[in-house]
Short mmCIF file of N, CA and C in Angstrom, two decimals:
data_model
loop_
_atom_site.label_atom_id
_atom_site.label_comp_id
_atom_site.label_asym_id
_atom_site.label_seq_id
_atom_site.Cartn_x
_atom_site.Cartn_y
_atom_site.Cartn_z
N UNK H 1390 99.60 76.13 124.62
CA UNK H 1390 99.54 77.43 123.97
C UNK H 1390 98.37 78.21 124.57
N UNK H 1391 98.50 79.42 124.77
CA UNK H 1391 97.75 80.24 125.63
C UNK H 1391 96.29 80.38 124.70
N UNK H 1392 95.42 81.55 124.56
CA UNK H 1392 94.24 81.93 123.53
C UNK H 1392 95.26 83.19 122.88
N UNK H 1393 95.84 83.84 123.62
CA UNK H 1393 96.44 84.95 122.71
C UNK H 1393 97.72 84.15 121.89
N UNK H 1394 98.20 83.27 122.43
CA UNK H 1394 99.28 82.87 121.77
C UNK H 1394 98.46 81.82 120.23
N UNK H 1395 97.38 81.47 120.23
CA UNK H 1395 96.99 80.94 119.12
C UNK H 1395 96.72 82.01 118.72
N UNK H 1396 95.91 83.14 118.72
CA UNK H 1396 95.62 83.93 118.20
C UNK H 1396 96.45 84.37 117.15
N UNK H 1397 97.76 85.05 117.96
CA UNK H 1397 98.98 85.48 117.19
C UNK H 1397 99.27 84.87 116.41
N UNK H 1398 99.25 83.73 116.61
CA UNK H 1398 99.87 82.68 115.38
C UNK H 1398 98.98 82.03 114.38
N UNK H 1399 97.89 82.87 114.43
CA UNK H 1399 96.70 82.07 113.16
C UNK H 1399 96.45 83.45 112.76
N UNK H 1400 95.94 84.41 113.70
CA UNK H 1400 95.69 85.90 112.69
C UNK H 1400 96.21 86.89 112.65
N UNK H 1401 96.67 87.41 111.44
CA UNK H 1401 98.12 88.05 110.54
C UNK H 1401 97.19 89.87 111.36
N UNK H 1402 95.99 90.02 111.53
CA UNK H 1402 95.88 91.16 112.44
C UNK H 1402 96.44 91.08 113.69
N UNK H 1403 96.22 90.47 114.37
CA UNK H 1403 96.56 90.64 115.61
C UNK H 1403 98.51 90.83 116.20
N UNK H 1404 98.99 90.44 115.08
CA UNK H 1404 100.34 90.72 114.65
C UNK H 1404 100.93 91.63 114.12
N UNK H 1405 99.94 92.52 112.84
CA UNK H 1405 100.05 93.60 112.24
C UNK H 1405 100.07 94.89 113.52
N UNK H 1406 99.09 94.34 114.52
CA UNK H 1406 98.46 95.28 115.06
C UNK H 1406 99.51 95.82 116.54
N UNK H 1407 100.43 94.64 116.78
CA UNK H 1407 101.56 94.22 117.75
C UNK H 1407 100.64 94.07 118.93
N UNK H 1408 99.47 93.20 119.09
CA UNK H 1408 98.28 93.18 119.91
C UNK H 1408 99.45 91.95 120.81
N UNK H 1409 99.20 92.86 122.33
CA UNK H 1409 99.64 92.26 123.55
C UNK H 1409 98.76 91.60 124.80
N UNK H 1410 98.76 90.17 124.10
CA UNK H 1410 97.69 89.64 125.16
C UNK H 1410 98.20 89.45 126.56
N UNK H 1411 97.87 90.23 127.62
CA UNK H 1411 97.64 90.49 129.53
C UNK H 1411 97.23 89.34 129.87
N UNK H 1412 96.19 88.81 129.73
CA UNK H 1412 95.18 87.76 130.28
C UNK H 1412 94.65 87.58 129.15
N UNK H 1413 94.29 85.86 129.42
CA UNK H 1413 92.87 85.03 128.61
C UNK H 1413 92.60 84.04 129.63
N UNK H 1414 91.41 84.12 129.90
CA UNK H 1414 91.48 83.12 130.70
C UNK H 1414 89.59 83.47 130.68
N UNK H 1415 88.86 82.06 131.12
CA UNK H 1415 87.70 82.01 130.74
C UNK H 1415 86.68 83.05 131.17
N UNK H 1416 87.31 84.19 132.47
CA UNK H 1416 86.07 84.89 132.76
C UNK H 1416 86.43 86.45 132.18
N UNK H 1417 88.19 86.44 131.90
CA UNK H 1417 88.05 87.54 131.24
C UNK H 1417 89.50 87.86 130.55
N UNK H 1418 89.35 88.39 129.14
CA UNK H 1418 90.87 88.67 128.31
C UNK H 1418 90.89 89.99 128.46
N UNK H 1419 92.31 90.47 128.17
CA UNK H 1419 92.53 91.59 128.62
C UNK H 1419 94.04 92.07 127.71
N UNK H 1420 93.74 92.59 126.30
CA UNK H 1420 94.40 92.79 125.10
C UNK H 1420 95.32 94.52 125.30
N UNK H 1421 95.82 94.82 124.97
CA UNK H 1421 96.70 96.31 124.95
C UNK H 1421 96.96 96.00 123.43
N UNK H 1422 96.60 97.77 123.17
CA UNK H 1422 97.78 97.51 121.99
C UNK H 1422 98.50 98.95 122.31
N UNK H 1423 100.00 99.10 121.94
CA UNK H 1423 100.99 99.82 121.80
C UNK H 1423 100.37 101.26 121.33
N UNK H 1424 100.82 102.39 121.55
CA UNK H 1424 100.87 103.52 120.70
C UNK H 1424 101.61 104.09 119.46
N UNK H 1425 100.97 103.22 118.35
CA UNK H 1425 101.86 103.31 116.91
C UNK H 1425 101.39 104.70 116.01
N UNK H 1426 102.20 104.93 115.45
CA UNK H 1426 101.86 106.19 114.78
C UNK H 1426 100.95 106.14 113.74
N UNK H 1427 101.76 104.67 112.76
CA UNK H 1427 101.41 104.21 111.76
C UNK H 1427 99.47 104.03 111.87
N UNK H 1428 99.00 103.46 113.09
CA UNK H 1428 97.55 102.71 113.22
C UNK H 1428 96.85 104.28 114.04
N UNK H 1429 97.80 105.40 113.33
CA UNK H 1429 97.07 106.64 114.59
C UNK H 1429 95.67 107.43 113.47
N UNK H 1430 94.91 107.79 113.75
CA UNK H 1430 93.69 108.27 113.01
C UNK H 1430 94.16 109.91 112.69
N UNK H 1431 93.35 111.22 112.00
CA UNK H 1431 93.48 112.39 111.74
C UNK H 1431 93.51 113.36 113.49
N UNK H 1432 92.81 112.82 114.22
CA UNK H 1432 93.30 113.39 115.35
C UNK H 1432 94.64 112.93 116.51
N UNK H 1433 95.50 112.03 115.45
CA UNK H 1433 96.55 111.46 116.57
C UNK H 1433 96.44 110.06 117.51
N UNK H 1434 94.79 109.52 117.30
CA UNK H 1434 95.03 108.90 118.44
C UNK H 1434 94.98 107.43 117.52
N UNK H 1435 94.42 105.81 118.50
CA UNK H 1435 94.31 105.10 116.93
C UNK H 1435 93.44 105.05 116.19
N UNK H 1436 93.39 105.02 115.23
CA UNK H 1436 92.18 104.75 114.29
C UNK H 1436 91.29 103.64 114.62
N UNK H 1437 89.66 104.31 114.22
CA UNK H 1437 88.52 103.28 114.66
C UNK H 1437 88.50 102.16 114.19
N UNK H 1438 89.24 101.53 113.07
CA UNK H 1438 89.44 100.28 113.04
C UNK H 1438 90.43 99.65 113.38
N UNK H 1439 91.65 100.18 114.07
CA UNK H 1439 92.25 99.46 115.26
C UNK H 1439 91.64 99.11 116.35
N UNK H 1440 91.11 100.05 116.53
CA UNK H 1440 90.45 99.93 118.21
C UNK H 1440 89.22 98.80 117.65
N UNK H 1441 88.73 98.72 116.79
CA UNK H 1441 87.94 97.68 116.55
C UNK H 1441 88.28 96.32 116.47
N UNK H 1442 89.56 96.46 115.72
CA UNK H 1442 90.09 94.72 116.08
C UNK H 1442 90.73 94.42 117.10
N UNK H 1443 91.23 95.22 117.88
CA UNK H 1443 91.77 95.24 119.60
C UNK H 1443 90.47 94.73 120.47
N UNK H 1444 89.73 95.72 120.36
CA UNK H 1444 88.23 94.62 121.13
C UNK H 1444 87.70 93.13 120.71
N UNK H 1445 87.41 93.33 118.81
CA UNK H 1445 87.29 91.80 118.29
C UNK H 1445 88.07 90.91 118.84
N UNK H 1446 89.63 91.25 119.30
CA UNK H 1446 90.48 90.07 119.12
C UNK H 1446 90.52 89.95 120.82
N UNK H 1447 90.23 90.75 121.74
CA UNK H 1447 89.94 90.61 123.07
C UNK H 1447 88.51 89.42 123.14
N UNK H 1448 87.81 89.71 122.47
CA UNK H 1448 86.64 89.11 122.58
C UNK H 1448 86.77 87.87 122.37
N UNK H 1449 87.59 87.36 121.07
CA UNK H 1449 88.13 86.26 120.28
C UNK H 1449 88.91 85.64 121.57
N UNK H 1450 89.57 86.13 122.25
CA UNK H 1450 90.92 85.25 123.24
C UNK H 1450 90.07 85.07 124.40
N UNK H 1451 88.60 85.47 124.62
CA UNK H 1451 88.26 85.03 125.90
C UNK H 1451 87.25 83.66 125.63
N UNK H 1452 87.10 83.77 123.78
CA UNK H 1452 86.18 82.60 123.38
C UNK H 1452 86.93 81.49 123.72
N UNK H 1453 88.01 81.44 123.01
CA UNK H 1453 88.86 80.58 122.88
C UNK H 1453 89.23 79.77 124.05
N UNK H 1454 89.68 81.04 125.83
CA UNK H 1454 90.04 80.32 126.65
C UNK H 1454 88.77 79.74 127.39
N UNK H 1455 87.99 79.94 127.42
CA UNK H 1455 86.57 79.41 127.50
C UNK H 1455 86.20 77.81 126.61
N UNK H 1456 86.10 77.59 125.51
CA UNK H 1456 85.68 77.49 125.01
C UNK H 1456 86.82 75.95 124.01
N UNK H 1457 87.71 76.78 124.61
CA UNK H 1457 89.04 75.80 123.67
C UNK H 1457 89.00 74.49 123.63
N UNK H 1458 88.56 73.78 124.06
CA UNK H 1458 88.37 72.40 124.88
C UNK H 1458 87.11 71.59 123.84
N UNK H 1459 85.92 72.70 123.37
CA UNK H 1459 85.07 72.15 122.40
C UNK H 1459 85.58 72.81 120.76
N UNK H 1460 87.02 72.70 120.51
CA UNK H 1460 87.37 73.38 119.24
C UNK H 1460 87.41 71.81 118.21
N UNK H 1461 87.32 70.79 118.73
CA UNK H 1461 87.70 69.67 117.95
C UNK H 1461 85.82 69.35 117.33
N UNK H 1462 85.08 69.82 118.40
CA UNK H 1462 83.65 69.71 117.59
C UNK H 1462 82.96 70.62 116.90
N UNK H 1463 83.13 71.84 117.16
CA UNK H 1463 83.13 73.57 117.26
C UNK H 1463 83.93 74.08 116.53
N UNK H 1464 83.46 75.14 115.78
CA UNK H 1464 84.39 76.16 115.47
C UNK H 1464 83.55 77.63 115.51
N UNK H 1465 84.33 78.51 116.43
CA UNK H 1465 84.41 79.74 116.93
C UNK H 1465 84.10 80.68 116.08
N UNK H 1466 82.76 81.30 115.73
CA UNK H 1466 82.98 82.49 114.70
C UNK H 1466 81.98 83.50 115.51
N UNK H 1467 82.57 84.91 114.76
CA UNK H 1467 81.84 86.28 115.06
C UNK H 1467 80.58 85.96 114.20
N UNK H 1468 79.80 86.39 115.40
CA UNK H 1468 78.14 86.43 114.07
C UNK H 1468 77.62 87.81 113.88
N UNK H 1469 77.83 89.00 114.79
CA UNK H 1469 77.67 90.19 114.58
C UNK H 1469 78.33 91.21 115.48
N UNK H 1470 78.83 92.42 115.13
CA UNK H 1470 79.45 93.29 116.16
C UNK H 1470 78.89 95.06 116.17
N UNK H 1471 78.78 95.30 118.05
CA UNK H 1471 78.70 96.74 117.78
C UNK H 1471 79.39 97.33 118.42
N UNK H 1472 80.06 98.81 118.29
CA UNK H 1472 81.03 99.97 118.97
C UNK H 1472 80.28 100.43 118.88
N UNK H 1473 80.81 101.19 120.20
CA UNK H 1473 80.16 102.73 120.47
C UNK H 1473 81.77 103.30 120.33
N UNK H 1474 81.82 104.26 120.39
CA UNK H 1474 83.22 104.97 120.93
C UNK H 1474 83.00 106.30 121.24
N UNK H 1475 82.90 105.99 122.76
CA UNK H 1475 82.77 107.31 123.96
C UNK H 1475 83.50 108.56 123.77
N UNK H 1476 84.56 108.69 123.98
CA UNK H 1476 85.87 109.60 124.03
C UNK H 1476 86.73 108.99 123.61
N UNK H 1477 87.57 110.53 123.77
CA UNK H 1477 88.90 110.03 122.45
C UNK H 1477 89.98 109.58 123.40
N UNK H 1478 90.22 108.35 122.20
CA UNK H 1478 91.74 107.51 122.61
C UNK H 1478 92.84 108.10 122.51
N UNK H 1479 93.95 108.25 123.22
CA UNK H 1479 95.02 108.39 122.72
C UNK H 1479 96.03 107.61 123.64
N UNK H 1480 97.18 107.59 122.70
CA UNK H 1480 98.20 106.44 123.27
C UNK H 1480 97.46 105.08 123.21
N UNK H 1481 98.51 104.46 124.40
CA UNK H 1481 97.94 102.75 123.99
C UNK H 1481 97.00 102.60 125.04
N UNK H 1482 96.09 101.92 124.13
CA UNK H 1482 94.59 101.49 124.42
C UNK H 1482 94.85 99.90 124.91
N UNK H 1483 94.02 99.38 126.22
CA UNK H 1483 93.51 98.16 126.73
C UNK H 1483 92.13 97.93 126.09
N UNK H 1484 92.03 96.76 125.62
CA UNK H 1484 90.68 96.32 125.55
C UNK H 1484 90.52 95.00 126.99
N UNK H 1485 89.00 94.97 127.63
CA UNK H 1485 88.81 93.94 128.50
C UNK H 1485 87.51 93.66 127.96
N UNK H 1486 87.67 92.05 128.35
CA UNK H 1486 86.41 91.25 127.52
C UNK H 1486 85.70 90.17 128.36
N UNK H 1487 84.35 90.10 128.47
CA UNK H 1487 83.88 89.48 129.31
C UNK H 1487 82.58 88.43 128.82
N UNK H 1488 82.64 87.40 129.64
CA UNK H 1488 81.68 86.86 128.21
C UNK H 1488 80.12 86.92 129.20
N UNK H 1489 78.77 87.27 128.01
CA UNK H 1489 77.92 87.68 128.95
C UNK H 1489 76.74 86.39 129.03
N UNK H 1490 76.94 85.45 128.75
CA UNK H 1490 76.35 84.22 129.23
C UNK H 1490 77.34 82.81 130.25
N UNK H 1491 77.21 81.93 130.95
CA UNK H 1491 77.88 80.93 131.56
C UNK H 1491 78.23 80.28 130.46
N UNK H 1492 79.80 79.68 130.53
CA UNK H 1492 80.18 78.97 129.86
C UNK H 1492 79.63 77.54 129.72
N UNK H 1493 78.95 77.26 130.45
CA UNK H 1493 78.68 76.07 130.66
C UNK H 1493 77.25 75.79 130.11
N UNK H 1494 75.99 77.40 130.29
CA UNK H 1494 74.83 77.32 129.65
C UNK H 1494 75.33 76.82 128.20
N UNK H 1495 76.35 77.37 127.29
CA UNK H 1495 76.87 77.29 125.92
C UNK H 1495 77.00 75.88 125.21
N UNK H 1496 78.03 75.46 126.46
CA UNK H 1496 78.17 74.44 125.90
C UNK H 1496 77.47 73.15 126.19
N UNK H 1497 76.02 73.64 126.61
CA UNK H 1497 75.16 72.45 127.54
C UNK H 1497 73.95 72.30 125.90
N UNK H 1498 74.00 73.71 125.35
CA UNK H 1498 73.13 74.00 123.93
C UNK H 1498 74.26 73.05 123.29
N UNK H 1499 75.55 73.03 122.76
CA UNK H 1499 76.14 72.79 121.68
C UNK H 1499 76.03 71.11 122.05
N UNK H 1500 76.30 70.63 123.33
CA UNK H 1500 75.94 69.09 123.78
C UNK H 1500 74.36 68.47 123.20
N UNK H 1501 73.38 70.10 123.23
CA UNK H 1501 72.18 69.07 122.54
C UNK H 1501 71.74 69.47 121.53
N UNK H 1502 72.93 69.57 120.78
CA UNK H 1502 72.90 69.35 119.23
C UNK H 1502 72.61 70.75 118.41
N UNK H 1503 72.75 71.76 119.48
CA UNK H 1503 72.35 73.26 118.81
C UNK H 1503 73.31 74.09 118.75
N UNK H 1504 73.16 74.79 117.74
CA UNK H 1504 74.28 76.10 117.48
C UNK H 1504 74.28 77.28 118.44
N UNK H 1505 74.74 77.46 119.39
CA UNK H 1505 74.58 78.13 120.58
C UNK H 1505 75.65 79.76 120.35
N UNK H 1506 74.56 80.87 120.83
CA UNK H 1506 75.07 82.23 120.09
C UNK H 1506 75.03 82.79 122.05
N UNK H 1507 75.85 83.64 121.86
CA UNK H 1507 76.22 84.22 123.27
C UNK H 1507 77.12 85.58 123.13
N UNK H 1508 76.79 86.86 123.83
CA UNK H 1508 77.26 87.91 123.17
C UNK H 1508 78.75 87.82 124.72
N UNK H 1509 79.72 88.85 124.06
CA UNK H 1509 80.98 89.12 124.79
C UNK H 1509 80.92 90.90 124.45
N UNK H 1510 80.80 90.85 126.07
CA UNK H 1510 81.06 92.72 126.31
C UNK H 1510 82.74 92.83 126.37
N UNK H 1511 83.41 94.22 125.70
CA UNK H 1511 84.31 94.96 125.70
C UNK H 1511 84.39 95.80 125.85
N UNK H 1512 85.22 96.61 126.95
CA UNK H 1512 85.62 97.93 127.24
C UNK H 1512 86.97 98.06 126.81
N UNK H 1513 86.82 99.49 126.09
CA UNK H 1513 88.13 99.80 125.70
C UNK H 1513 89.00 100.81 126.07
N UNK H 1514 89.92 101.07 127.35
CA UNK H 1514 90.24 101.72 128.30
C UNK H 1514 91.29 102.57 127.32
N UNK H 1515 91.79 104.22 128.40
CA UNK H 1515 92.86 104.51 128.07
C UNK H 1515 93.62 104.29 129.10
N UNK H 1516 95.13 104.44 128.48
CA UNK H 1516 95.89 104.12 130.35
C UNK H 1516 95.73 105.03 131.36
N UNK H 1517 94.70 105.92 131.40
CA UNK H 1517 94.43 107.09 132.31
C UNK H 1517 93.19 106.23 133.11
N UNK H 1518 92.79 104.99 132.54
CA UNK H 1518 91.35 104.95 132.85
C UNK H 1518 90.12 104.74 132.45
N UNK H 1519 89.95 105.69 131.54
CA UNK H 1519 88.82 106.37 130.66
C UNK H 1519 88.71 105.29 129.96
N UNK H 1520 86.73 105.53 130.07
CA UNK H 1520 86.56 104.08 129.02
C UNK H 1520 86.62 104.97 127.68
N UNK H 1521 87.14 104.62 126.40
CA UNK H 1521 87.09 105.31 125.35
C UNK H 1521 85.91 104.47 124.14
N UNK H 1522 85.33 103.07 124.92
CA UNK H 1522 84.73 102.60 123.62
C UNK H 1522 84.09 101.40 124.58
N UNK H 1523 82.73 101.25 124.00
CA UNK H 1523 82.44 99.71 124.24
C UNK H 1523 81.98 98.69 123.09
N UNK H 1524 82.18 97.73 123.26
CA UNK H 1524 81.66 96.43 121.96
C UNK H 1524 80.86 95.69 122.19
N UNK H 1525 80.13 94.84 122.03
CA UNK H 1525 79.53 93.85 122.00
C UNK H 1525 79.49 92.99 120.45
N UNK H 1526 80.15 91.59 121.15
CA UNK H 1526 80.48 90.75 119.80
C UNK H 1526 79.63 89.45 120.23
N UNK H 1527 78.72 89.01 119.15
CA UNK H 1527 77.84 87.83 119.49
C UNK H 1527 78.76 86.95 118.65
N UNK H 1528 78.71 85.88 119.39
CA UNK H 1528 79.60 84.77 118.85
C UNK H 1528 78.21 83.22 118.92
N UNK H 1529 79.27 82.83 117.76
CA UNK H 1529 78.37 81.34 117.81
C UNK H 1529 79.40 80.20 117.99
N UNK H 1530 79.40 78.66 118.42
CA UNK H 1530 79.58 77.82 118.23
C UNK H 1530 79.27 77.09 116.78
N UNK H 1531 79.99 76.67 115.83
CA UNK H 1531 79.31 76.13 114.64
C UNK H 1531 79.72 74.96 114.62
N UNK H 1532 79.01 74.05 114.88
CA UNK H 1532 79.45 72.23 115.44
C UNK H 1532 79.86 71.81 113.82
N UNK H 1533 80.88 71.28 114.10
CA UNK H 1533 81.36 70.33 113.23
C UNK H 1533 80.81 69.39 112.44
N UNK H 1534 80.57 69.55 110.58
CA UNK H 1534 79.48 68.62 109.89
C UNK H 1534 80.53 67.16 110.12
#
């Protein structure tokens, strides 16, 4: 099973949202979501908390393919998040996610016995290009009692 394909199938957003995972893979995920009317904000385009869980859940699928391998000792959580949002979105939005420490520094902390925190940059493109938003989501490892 892929990181977007667990995703889909454990969180009822990323389904609500018809979030189309491109890529997961450990150096970088790469999420779309559709142009729905329903998730569109007062100016037409989507609303800032779509575009917020389109980046979260970009961020989430690059932990995962990274990371998937220490889920039996580990478990994956958001510890804090920030947007900016540049210009306006419209239509369907890409989020790309990149993680900004080595996977391997991470899991060399969680091997000696520490809760290891590491932030993941997101850009949130329009299909013209345009970055319309960036994120930063710090994630932790939380080792298994």
């Amino acid at each position: 099973m892929t990181a977007g394909e667990m995703l889909a199938a454990t969180v009822p957003m990323v389904r609500t949202l018809n979030l189309e995972f491109l890529e997961s893979t450990a150096d970088r995920a790469v999420v779309r979501m559709p142009d729905q009317a329903d998730y569109h904000n007062h100016v037409g385009g989507p609303h800032a908390g779509a575009m917020f869980t389109l980046a979260e859940s970009a961020s989430g699928a690059i932990v995962i393919a990274a990371f998937g391998d220490q889920l039996s000792r580990a478990v994956p959580l958001a510890v804090s998040a920030e947007i900016g949002y540049k210009k306006l979105a419209m239509g369907e939005v890409t989020a790309t996610a990149t993680l900004g420490r080595p996977a391997a520094e991470v899991v060399a902390e969680l091997d000696a016995g520490e809760r290891p925190e590491f932030p993941v940059s997101v850009q949130i493109q329009r299909a013209d290009g345009a970055v319309t938003g960036e994120m930063t989501v710090v994630w932790t490892l939380r080792p298994n009692s």
